[in-house]
Short mmCIF file of C-alpha atoms in Angstrom, two decimals:
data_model
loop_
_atom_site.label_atom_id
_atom_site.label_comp_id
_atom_site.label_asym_id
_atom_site.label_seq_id
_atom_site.Cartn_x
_atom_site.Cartn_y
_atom_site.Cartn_z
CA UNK A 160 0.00 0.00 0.00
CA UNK A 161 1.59 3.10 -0.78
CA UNK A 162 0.70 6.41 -2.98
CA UNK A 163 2.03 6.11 -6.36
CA UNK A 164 -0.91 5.09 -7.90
CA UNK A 165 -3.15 8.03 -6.24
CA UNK A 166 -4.24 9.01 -9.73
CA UNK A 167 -5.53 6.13 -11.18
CA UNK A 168 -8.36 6.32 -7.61
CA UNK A 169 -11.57 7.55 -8.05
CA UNK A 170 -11.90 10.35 -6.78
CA UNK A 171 -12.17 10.90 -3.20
CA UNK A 172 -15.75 12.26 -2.10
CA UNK A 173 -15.54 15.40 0.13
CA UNK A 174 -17.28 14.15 4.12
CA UNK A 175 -20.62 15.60 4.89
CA UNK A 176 -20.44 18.30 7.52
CA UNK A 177 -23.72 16.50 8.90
CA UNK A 178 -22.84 13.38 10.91
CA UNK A 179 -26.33 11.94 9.82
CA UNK A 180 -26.29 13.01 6.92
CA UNK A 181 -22.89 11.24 6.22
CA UNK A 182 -24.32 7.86 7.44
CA UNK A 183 -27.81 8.12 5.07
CA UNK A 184 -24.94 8.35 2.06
CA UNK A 185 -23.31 5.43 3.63
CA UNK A 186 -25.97 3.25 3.72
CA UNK A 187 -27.72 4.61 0.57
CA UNK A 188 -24.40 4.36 -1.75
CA UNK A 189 -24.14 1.70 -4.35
CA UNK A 190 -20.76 2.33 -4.71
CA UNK A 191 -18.09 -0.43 -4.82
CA UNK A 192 -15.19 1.29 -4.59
CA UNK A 193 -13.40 4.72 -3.40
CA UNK A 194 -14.88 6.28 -0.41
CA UNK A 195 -16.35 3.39 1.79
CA UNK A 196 -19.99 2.44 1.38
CA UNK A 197 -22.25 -0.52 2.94
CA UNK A 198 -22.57 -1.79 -0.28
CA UNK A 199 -18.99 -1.66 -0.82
CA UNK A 200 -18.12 -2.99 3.18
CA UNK A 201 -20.86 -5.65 2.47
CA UNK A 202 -19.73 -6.59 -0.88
CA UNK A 203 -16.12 -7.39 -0.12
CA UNK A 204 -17.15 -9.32 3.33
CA UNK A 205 -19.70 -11.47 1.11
CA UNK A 206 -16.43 -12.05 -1.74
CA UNK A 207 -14.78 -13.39 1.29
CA UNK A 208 -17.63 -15.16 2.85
CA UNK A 209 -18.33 -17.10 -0.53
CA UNK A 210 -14.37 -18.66 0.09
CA UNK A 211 -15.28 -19.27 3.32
CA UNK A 212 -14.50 -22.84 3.21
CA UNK A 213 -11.83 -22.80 0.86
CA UNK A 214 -8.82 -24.64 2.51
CA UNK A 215 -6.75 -21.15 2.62
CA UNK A 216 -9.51 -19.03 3.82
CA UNK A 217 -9.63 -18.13 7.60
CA UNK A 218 -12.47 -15.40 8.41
CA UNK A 219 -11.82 -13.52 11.69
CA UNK A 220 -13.50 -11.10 13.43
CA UNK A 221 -12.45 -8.44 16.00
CA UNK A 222 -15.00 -8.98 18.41
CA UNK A 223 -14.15 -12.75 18.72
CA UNK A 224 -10.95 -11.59 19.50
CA UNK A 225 -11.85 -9.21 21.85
CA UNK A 226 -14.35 -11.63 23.46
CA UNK A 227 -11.73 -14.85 23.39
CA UNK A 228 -8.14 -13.32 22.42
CA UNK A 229 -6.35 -16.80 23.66
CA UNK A 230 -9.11 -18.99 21.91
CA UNK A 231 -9.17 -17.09 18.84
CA UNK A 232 -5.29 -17.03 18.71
CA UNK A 233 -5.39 -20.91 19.48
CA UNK A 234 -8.25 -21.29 16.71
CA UNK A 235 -6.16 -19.18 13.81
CA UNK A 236 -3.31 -21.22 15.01
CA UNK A 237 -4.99 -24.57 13.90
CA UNK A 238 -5.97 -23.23 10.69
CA UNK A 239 -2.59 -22.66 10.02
CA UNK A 240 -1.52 -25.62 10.78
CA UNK A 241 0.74 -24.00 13.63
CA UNK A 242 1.04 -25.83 16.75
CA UNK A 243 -0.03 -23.32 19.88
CA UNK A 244 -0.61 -24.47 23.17
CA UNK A 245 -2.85 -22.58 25.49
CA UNK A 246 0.16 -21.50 27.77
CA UNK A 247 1.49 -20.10 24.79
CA UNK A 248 -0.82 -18.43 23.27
CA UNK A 249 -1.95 -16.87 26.92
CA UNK A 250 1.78 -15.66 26.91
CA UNK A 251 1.35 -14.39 23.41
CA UNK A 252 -1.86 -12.91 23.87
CA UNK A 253 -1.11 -9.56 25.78
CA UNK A 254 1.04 -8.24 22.32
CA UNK A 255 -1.91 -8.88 20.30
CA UNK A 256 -4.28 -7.03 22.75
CA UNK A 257 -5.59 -3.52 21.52
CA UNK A 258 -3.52 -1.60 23.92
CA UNK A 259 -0.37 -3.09 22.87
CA UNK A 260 -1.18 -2.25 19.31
CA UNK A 261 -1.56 1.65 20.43
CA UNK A 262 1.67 1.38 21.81
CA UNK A 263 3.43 0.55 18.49
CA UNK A 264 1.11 2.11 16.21
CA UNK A 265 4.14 3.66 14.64
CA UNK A 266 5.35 0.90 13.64
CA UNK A 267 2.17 -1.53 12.39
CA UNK A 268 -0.49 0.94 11.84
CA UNK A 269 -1.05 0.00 8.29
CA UNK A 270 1.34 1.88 5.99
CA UNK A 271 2.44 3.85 8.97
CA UNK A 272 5.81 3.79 7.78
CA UNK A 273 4.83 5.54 4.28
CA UNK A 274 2.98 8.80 6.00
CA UNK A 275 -0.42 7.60 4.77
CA UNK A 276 -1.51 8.55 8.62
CA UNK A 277 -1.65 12.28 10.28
CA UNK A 278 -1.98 10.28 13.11
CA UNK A 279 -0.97 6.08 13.11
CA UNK A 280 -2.35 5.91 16.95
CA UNK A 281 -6.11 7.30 15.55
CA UNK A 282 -5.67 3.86 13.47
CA UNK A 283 -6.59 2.15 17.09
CA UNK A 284 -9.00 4.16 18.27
CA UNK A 285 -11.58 3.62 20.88
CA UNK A 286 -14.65 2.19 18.99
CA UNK A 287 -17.44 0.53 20.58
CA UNK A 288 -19.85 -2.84 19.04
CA UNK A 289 -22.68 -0.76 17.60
CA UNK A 290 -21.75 2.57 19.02
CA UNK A 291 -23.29 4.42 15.76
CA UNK A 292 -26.88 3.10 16.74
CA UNK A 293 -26.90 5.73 19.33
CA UNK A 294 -26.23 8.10 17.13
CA UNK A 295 -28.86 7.66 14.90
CA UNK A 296 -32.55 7.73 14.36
CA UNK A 297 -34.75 4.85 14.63
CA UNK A 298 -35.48 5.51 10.89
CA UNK A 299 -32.18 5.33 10.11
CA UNK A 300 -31.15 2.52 11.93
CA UNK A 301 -34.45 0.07 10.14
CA UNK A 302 -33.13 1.51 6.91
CA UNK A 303 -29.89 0.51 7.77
CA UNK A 304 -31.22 -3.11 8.19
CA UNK A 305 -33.35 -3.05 5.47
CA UNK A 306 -30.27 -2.37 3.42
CA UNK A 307 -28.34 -5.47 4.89
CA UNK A 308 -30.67 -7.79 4.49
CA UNK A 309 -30.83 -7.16 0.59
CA UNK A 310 -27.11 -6.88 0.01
CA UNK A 311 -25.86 -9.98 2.19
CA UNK A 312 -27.50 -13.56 3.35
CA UNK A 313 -28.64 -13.65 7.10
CA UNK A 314 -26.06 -16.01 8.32
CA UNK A 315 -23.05 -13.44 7.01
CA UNK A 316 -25.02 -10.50 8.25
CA UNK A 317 -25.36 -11.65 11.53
CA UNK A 318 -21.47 -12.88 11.35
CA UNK A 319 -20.61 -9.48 10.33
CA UNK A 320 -22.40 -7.16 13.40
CA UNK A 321 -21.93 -9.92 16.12
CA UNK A 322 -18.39 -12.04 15.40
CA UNK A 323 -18.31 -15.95 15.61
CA UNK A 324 -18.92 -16.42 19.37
CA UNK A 325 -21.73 -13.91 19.47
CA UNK A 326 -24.07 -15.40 16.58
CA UNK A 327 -23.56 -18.96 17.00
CA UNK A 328 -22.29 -18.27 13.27
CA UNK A 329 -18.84 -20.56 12.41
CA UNK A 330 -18.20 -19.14 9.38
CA UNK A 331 -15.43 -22.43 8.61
CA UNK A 332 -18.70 -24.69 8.98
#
């Protein structure tokens, strides 16, 4: 990742002033690529969910890892065919943790290295499960769903807002 192809983008759309205003285009978009849209979000989760079960395919979700970091180390472990032990990976665990991640933003923030950040620690920042919902109207938030559920199957919708261990959803069965 890097900028020397910059020009061949599209271009980059300008942010809304208006918070709300800025989700309603987000949902609303049809766009696939530049500026991030749900259909766009959606659309490369579902081109991902479709190799789910390919042999070199290993879905993952932050909130499984926030939920279970040592389990969900252990379970990518497997898949990989690396041997990890649960004393191990509890060892291991506290460098993959959020906080340790802030601390060396610098250095794995991606493209941190290439200036593509004003800020590589904002990379990490404090986001909550859902936290937009309270930030937007009832209206907006049934739209919202209305949206998923014609751009993606249940079973990956649910996978996508919940995680593995939330939804009952194993994406590798």
């Amino acid at each position: 990742m890097g900028n020397d192809d910059l020009e061949d983008m599209p271009p980059r759309r300008a942010p809304l002033d208006d918070a709300l205003e800025q989700f309603r285009w987000f949902v609303r978009d049809d766009a696939l690529a530049g500026a991030p849209t749900l259909a766009g979000i959606l659309h490369h989760l579902d081109t991902a969910w479709r190799r789910r079960h390919d042999p070199n395919v290993v879905l993952c979700h932050f909130a499984d890892f926030t939920r279970d970091l040592v389990g969900e180390l252990q379970r990518l472990a497997a898949a990989l065919h690396i041997e990890l032990s649960a004393a191990r990976a509890t060892r291991l665990a506290p460098e993959a943790s959020l906080d340790r991640m802030r601390e060396r933003a610098q250095e794995i923030a991606p493209a941190a290295s290439q200036g593509n950040w004003k800020d590589p620690h904002a990379f990490f920042r404090s986001g909550g499960f859902g936290e937009w919902r309270d930030r937007v109207t009832p209206e907006d938030a049934d739209e919202y769903a209305r949206r998923v559920a014609r751009l993606v199957p249940r079973d990956l919708a649910s996978w996508a807002h919940l995680g593995r261990l939330a939804s009952g959803i194993d994406p590798a069965v």
